[in-house]
CSV table of C-alpha atoms and ligand atoms in Angstrom, one decimal:
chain,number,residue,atom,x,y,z
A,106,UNK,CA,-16.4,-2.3,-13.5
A,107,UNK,CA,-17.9,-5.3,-15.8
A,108,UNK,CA,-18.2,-7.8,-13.0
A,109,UNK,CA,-22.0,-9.2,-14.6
A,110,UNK,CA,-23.6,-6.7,-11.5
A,111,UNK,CA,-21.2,-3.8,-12.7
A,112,UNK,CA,-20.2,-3.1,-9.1
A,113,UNK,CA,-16.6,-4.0,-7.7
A,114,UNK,CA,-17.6,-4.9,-4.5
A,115,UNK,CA,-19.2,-8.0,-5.8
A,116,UNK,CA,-15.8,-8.6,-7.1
A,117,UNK,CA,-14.6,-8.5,-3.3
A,118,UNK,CA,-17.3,-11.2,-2.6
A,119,UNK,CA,-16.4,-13.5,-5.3
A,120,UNK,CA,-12.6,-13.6,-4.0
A,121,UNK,CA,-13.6,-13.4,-0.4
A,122,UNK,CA,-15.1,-16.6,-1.2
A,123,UNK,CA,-12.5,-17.9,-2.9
A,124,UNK,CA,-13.6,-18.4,-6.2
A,125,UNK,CA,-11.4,-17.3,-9.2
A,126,UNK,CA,-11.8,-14.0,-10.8
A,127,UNK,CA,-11.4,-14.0,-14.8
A,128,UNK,CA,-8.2,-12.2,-15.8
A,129,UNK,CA,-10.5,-9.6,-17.9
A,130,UNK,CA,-11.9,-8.3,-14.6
A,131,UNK,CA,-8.5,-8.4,-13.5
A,132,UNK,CA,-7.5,-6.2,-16.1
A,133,UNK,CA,-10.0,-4.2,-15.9
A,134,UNK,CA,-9.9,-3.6,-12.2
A,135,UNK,CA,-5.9,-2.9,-12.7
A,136,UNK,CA,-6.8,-0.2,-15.0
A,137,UNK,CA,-9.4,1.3,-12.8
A,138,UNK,CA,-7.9,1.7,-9.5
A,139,UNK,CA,-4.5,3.6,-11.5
A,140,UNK,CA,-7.7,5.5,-13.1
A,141,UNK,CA,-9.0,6.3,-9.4
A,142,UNK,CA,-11.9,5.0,-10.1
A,143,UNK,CA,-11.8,2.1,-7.7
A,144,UNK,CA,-11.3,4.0,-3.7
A,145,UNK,CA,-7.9,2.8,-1.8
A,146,UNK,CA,-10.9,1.2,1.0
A,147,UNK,CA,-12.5,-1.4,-1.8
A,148,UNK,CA,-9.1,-2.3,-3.1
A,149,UNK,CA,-7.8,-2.8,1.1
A,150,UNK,CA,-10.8,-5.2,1.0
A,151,UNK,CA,-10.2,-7.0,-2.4
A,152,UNK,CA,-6.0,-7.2,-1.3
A,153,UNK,CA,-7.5,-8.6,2.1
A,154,UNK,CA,-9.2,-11.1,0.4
A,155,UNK,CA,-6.6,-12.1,-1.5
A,156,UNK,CA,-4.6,-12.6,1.3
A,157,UNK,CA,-6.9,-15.3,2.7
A,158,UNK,CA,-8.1,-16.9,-0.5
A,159,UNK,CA,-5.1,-16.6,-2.7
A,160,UNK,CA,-4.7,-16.8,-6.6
A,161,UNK,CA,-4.5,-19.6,-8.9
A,162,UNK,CA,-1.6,-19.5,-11.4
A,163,UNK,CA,-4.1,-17.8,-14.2
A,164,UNK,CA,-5.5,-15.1,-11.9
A,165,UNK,CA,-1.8,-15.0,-11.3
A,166,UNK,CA,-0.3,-14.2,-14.4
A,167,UNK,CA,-3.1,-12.0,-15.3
A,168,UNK,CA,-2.9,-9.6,-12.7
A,169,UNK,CA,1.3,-9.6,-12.9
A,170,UNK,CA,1.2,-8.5,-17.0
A,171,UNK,CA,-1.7,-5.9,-16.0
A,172,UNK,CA,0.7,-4.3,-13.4
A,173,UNK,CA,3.2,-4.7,-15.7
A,174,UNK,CA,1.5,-3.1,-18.6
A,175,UNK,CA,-0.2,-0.3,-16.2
A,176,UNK,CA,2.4,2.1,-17.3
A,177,UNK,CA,6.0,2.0,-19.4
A,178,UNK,CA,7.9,-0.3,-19.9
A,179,UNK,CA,12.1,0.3,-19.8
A,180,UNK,CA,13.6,-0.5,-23.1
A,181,UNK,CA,17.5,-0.9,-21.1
A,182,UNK,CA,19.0,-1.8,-24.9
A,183,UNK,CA,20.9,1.3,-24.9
A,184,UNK,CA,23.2,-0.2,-22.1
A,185,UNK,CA,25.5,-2.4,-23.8
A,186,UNK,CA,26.4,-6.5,-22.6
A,187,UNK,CA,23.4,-8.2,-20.2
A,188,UNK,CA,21.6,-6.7,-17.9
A,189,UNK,CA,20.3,-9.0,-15.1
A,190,UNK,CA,18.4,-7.6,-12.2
A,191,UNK,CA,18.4,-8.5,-8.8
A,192,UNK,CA,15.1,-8.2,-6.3
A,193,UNK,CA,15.0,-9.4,-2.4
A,194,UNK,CA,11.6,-10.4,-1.5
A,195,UNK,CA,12.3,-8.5,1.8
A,196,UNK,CA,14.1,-8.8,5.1
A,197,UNK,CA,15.4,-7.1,8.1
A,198,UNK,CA,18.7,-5.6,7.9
A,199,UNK,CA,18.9,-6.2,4.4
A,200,UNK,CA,21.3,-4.2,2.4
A,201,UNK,CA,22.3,-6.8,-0.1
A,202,UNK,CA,21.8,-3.9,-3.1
A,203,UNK,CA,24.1,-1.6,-1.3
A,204,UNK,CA,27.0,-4.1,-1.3
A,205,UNK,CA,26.0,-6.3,-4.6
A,206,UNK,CA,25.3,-3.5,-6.9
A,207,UNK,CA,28.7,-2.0,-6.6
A,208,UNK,CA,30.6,-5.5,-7.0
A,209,UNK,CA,29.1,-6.4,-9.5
A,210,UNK,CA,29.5,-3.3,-11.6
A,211,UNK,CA,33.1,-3.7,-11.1
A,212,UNK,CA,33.3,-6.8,-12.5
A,213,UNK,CA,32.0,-5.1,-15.8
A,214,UNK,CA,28.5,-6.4,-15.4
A,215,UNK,CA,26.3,-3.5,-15.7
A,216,UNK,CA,24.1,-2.6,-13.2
A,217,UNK,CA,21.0,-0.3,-14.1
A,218,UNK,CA,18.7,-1.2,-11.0
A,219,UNK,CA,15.2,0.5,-9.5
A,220,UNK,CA,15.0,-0.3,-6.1
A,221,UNK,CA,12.2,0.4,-3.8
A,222,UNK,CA,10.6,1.8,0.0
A,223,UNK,CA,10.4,0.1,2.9
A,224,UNK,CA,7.2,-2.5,3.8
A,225,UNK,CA,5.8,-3.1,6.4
A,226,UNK,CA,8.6,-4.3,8.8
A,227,UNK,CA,11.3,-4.4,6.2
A,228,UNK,CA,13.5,-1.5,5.7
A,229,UNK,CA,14.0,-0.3,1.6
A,230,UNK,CA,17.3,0.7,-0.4
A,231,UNK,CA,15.9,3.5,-1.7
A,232,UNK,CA,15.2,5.0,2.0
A,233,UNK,CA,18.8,4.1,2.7
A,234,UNK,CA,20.2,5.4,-0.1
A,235,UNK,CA,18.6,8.4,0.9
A,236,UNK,CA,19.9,8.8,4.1
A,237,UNK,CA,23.1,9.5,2.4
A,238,UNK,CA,23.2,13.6,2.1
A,239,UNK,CA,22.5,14.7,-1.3
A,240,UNK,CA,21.8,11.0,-2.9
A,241,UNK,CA,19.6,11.7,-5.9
A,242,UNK,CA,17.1,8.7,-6.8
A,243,UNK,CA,14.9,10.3,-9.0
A,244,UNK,CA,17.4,10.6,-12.0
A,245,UNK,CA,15.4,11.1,-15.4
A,246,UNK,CA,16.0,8.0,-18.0
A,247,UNK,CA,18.6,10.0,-19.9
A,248,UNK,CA,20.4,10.9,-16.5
A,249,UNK,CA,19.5,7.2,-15.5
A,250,UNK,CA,21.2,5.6,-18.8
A,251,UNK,CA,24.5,7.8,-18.7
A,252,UNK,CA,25.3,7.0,-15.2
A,253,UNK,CA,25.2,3.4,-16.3
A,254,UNK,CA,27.4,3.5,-19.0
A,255,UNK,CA,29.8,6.1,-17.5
A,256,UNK,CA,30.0,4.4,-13.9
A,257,UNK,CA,28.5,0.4,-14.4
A,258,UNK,CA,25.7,1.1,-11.9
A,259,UNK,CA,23.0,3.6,-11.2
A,260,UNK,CA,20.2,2.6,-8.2
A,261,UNK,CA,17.1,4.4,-8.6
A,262,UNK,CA,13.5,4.9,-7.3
A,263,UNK,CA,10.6,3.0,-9.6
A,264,UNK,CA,9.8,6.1,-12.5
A,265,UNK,CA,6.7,7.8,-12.4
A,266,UNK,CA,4.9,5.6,-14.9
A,267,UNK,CA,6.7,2.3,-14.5
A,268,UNK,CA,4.4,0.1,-13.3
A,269,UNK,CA,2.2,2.7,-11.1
A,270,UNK,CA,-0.3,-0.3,-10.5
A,271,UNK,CA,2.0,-1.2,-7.9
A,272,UNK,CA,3.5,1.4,-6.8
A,273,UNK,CA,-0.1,2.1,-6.0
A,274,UNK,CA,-0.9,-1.1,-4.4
A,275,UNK,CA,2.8,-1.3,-3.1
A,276,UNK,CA,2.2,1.7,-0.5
A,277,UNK,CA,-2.1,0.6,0.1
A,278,UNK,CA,-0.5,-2.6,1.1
A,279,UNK,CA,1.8,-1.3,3.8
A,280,UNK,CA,-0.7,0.0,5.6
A,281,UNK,CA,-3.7,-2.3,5.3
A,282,UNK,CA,-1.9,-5.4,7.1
A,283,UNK,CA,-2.2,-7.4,3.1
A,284,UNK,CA,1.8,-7.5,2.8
A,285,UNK,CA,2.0,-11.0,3.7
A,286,UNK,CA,0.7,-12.7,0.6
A,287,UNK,CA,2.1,-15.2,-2.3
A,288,UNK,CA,0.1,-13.8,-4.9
A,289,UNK,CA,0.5,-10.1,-3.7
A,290,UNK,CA,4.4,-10.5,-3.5
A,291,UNK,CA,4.8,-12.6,-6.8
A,292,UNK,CA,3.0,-10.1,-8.6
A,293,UNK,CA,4.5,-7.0,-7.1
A,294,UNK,CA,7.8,-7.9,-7.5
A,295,UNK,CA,7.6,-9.4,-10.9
A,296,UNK,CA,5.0,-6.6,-12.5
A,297,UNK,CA,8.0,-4.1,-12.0
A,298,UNK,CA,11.2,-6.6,-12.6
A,299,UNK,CA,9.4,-7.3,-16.3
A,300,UNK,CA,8.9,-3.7,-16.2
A,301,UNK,CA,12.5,-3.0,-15.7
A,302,UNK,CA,13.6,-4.3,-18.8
A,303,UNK,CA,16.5,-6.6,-17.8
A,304,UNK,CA,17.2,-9.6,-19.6
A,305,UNK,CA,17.4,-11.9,-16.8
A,306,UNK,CA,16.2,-12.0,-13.3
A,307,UNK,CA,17.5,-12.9,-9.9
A,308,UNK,CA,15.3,-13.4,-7.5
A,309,UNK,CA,16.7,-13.2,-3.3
A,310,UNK,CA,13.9,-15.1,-1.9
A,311,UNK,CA,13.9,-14.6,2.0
A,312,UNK,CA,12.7,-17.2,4.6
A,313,UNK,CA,12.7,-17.2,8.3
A,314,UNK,CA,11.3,-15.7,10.8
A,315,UNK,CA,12.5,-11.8,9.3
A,316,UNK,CA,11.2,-12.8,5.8
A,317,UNK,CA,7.1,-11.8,4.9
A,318,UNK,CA,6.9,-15.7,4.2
A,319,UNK,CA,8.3,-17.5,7.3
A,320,UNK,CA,7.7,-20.9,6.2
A,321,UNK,CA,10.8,-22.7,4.2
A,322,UNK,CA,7.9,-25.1,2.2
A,323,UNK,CA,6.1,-21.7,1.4
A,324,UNK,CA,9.0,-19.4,0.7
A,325,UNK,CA,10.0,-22.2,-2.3
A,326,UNK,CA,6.7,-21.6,-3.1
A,327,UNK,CA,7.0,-18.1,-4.0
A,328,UNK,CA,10.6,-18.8,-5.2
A,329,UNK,CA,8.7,-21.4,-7.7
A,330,UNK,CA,5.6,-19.1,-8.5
A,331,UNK,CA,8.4,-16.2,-9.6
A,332,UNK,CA,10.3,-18.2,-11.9
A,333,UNK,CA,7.7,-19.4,-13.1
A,334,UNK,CA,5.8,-16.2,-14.1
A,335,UNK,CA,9.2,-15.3,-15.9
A,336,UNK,CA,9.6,-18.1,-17.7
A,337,UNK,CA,6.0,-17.7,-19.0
A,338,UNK,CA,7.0,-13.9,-19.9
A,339,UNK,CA,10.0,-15.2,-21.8
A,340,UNK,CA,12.9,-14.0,-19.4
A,341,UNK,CA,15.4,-16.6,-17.9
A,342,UNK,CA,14.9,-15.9,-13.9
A,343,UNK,CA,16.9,-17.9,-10.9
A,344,UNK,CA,15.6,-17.8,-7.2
A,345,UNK,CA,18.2,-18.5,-4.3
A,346,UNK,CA,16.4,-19.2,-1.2
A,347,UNK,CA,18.2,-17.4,1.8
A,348,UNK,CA,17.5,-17.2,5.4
A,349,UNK,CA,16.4,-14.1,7.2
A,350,UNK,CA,16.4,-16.1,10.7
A,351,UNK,CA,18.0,-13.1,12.0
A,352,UNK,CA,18.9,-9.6,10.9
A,353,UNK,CA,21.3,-10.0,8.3
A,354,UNK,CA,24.8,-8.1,9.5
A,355,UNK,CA,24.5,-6.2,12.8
A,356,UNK,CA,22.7,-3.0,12.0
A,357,UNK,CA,19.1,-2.5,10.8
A,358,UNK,CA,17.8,1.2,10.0
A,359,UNK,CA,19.0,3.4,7.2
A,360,UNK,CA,22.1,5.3,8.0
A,361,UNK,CA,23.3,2.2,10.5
A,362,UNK,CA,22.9,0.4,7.4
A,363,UNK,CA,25.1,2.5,5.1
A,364,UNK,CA,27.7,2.4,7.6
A,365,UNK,CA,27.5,-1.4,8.0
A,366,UNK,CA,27.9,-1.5,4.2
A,367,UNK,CA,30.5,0.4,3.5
A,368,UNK,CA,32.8,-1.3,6.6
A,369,UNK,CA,31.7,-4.9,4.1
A,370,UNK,CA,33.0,-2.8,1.1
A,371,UNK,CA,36.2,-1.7,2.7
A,372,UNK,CA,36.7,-5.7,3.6
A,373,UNK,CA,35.3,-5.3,7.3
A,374,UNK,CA,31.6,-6.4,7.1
A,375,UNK,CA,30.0,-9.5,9.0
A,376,UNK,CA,30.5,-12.7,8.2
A,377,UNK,CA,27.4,-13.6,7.2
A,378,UNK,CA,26.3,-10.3,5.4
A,379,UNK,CA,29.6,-11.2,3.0
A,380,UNK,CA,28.5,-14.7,2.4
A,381,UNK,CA,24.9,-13.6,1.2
A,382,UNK,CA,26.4,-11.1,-0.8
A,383,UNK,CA,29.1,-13.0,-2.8
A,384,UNK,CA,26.8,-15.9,-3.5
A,385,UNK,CA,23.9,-13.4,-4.8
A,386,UNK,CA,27.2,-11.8,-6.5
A,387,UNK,CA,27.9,-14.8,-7.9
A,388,UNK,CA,24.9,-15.6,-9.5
A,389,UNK,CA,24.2,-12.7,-10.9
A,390,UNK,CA,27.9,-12.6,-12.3
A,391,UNK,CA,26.9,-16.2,-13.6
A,392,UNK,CA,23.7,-14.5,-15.6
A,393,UNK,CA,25.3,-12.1,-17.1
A,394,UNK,CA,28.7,-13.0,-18.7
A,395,UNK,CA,28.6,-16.1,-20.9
A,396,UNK,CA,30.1,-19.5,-19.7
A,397,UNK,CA,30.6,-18.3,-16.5
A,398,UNK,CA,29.7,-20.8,-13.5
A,399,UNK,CA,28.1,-19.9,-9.8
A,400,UNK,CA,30.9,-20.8,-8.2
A,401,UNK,CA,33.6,-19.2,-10.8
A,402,UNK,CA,31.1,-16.4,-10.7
A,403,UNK,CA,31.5,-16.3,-6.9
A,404,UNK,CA,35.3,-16.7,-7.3
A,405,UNK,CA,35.8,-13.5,-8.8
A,406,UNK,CA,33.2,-11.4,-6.8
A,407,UNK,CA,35.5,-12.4,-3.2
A,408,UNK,CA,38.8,-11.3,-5.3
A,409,UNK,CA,37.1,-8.1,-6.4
A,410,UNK,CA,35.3,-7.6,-2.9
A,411,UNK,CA,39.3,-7.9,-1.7
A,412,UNK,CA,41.0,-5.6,-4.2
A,413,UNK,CA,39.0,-2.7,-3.3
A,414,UNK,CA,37.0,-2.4,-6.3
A,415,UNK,CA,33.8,-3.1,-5.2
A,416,UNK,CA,34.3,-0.1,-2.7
A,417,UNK,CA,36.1,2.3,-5.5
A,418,UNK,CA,32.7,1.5,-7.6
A,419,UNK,CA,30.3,2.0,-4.8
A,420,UNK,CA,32.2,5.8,-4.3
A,421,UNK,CA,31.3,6.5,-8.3
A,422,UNK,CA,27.8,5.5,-7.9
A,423,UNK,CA,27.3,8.0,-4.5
A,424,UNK,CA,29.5,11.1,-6.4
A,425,UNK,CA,27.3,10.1,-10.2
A,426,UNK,CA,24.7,10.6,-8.0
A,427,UNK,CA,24.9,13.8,-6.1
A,428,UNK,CA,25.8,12.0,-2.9
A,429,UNK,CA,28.1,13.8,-0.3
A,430,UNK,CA,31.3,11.6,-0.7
A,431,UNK,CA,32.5,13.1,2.8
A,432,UNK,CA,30.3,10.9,4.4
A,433,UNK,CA,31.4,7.8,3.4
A,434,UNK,CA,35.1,8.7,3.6
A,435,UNK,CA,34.6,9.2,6.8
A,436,UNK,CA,31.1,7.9,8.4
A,437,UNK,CA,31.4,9.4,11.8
A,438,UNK,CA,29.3,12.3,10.3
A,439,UNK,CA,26.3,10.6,9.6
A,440,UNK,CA,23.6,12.3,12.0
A,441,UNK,CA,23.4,10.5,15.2
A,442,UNK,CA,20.2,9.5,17.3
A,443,UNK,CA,19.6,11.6,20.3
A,444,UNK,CA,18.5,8.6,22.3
A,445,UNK,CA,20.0,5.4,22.8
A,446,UNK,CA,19.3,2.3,24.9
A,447,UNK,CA,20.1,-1.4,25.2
A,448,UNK,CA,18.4,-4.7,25.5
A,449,UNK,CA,19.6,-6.8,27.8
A,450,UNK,CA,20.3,-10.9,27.9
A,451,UNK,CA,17.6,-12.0,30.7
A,452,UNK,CA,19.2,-15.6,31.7
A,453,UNK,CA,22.4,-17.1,30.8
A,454,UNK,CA,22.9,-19.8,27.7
A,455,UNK,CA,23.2,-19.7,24.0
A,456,UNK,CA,20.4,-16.5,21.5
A,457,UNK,CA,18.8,-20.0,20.2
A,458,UNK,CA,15.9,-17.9,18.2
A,459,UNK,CA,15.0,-14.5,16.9
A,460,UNK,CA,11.3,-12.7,16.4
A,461,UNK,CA,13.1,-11.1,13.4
A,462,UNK,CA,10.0,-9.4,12.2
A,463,UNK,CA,9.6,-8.0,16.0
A,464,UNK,CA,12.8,-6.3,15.5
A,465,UNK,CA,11.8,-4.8,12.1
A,466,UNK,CA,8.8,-4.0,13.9
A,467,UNK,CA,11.3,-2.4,16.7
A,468,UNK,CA,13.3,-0.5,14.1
A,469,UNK,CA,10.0,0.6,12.8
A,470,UNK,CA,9.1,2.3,16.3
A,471,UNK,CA,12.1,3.8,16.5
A,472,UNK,CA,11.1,5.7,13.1
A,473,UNK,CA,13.5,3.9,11.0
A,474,UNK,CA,10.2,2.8,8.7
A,475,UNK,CA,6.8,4.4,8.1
A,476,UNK,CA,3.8,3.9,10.1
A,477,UNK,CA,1.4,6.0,7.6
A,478,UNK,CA,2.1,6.6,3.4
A,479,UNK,CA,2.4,10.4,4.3
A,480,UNK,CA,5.3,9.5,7.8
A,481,UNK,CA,8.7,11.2,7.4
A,482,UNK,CA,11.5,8.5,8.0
A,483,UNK,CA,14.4,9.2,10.8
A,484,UNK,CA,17.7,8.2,9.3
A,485,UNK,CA,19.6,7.8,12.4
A,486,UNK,CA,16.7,5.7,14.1
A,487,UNK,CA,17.5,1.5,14.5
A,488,UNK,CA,19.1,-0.9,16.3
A,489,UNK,CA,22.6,-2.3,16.1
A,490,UNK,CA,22.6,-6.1,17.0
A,491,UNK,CA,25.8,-6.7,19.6
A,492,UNK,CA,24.9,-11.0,18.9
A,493,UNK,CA,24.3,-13.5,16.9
A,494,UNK,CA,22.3,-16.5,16.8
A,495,UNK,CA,24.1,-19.3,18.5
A,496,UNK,CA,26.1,-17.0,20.5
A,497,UNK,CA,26.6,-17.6,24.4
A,498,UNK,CA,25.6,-14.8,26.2
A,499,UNK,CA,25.1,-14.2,30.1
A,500,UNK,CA,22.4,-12.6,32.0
A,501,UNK,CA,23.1,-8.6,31.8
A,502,UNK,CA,24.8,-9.0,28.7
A,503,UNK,CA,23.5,-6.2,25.9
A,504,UNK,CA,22.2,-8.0,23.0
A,505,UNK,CA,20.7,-5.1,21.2
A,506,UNK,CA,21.9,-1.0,20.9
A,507,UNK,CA,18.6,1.0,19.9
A,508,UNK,CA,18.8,4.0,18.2
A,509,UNK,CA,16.3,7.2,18.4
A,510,UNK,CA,15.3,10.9,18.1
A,511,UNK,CA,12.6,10.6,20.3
A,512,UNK,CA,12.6,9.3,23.9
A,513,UNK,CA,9.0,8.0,24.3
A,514,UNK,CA,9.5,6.0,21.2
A,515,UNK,CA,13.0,4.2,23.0
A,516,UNK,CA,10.7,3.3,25.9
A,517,UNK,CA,8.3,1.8,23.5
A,518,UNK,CA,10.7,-0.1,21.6
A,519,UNK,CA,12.8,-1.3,24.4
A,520,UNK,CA,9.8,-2.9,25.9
A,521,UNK,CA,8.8,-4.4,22.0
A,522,UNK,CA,12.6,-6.2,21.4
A,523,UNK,CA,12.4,-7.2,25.1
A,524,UNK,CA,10.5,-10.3,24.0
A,525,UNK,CA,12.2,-10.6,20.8
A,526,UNK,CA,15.5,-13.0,21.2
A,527,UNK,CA,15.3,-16.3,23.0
A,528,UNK,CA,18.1,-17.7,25.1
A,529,UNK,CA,18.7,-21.4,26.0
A,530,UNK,CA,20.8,-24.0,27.2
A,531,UNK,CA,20.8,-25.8,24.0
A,532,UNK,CA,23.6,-24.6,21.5
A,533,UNK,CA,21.5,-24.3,18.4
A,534,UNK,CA,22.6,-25.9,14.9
A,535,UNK,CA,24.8,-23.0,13.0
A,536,UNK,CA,22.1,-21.0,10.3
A,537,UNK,CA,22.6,-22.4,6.7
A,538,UNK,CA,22.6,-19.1,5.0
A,539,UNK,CA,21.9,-19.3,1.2
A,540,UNK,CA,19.3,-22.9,1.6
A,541,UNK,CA,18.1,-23.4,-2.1
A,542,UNK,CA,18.7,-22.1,-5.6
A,543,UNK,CA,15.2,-22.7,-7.6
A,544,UNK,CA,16.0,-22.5,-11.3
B,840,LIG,N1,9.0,-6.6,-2.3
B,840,LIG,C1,8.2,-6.1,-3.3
B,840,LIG,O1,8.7,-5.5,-4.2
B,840,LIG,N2,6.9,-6.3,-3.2
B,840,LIG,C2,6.4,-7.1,-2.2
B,840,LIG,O2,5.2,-7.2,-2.2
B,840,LIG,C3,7.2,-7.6,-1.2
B,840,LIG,C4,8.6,-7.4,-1.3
């Protein structure tokens, strides 16, 4: 590494510090660590420091493109009409993709999307596609393009050499504690979005207390750092700020999750899970088809969402994909926890607050999530919420179902989401749900 000593650890220092590093030694140590020649332990300590010192908006930019350029890049011209992507920066019981990717495909904008794992405390779509039986997500490019021009949408995992920079850093993260950074997340999610090849970006932006930045003056932050790092790379991106206060929907682990989306699909989701969805819907529908407005945009994705085709779309993408379309005809036969238990209202009054990241952290003891790279996921692990913020509840009344395979891991998590929800005699103001669009 050419850091004026040679050595990479007095890289670490410099950041640790907080001075700026030059966006050659960027490059370079980009290049190394997807060589192997910089050990996962020096680049835990150089993330780390990042995480306390931050970047500025050259350090920035300079480590995005080198992610970026760390491996291919997706030339998606051989899909016809515009291809806008969509990313969440993260969030408990989020399964936006599942339900947007579908509707928007059926309003004949084509969907060619590579989603990712799960982080940290946030649950992935491409762990919950998987919990479908049979769901392929490692289609080749070929396989990739034809599914998008025969069925509108195909959801796959990252390829092999599409930015491996961070799918590298992506799964060091994880487990280092160093997801909770602006830099770290701008960069991560835009190396692989300009990667991706679509010709515009949306950007879900999640703040609250489920979100990785809590803080509504720091999640515009990020919303504002994204944009502009697309702008700067010459691709038209929009951020919508929404609010991960609470686990959006009622279910949060993989297969819950599927089921949760396909009741939304079938017209018989939450109430607030549907409203997400048909603004990010209509936004993206607004991107991609010419004179189109956000609100006509979100016009057509409710009639579409209520004719049916959303969920007839959503069946393609499973079947082009190898999944077992039994299961979501009929999604009693998903595989069921062994172990269930409840959490229970302590007091009487109104769920004023949620710890959302405690329940992603509860899911995550369940084994809905990963606590090590190599950790095998339980599909049927999670918790299905039985309130909402705002809700009166009384003393006895079950807030939360919990979901297991393994019974020391329910008393674990039961005694985690004990101290999770906070009940009062104030009613709380209702959530606003989508609370900026950043352009
Ligand atoms: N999503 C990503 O793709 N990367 C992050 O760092 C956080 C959320």
């Amino acid at each position: 590494m050419q850091t004026g000593t040679g050595r990479f650890v007095d890289l670490i220092h410099r950041k640790k510090e907080g001075k700026a590093l030059e966006p050659r030694e960027i490059l370079t140590m980009i290049r190394q660590y997807v060589a192997g020649e910089i050990p996962d332990y020096q680049m835990s300590a150089m993330l780390m420091a990042v995480c306390f010192q931050g970047m500025d908006d050259e350090e920035l930019t300079a480590l995005t493109l080198a992610m970026r350029d760390s491996g291919e890049t997706v030339d998606l011209s051989r899909i016809e009409g515009i291809k806008v992507d969509k990313h969440s920066t993260g969030g408990v019981g989020d399964k936006t993709t599942l339900v947007i990717g579908p509707l928007v495909a059926a309003c004949g904008v084509p969907v060619a999307k590579m989603s990712g794992r799960g982080l940290g405390f946030t649950g992935g779509t491409l762990d919950k596609l998987e919990s479908i039986p049979g769901f392929c997500i490692g289609l080749s490019e070929d396989e990739f393009f034809e599914a998008v021009n025969s069925t509108g949408i195909s959801v796959i995992g990252q390829t092999g050499n599409l930015a491996p920079a961070d799918k590298m850093l992506y799964a060091l993260r994880d487990v280092t504690g160093t997801v909770e950074s602006i830099p770290l997340i701008a960069s991560s999610i835009m190396s692989k979005k300009l990667a991706a090849g679509s010709d515009k970006i949306l950007l879900d932006v999640t703040t609250g207390s489920g979100a990785f930045i809590k803080d509504l003056d720091q999640s515009r932050e990020l919303a504002r750092r994204m944009v502009a790092i697309g702008k700067s790379a010459g691709r038209e991106t929009v951020a919508m700020l929404t609010s991960m206060d609470e686990p959006l929907g009622y279910a949060v682990g993989n297969n819950l999750e599927v089921k949760e989306v396909i009741r939304t699909l079938r017209g018989d989701g939450p109430a607030d899970l549907k409203e997400v969805c048909l603004a990010l819907a209509g936004m993206m529908l607004s991107l991609g088809r010419e004179g189109l407005t956000y609100e006509e945009g979100r016009e057509l994705a409710e009639k579409t969402m209520e004719s049916g085709a959303a969920y007839d779309k959503f069946i393609a993408m499973v079947k082009g994909q190898g999944g077992d379309l039994s299961y979501i005809e009929n999604p009693d036969r998903f595989e069921r926890a062994a172990f269930q238990g409840e959490v229970k209202a302590k007091e009487d009054g109104y769920l004023v607050s949620m710890d959302t990241e405690g329940i992603g952290i509860t899911a995550g003891l369940l084994g809905a999530g990963r606590d090590t790279k190599e950790s095998k996921i339980d599909y049927s692990a999670g918790i299905i919420m039985k309130k909402k913020l705002g809700e009166r509840v009384q003393k006895g009344d079950v807030i939360a179902e919990l979901y297991t395979a393994d019974k020391e891991r329910l008393m674990r998590a039961e005694a985690y989401m004990g101290a999770c929800c906070q009940i009062s005699d104030i009613k709380p103001e209702p959530v606003k749900l989508v609370v900026d669009i950043i352009r």
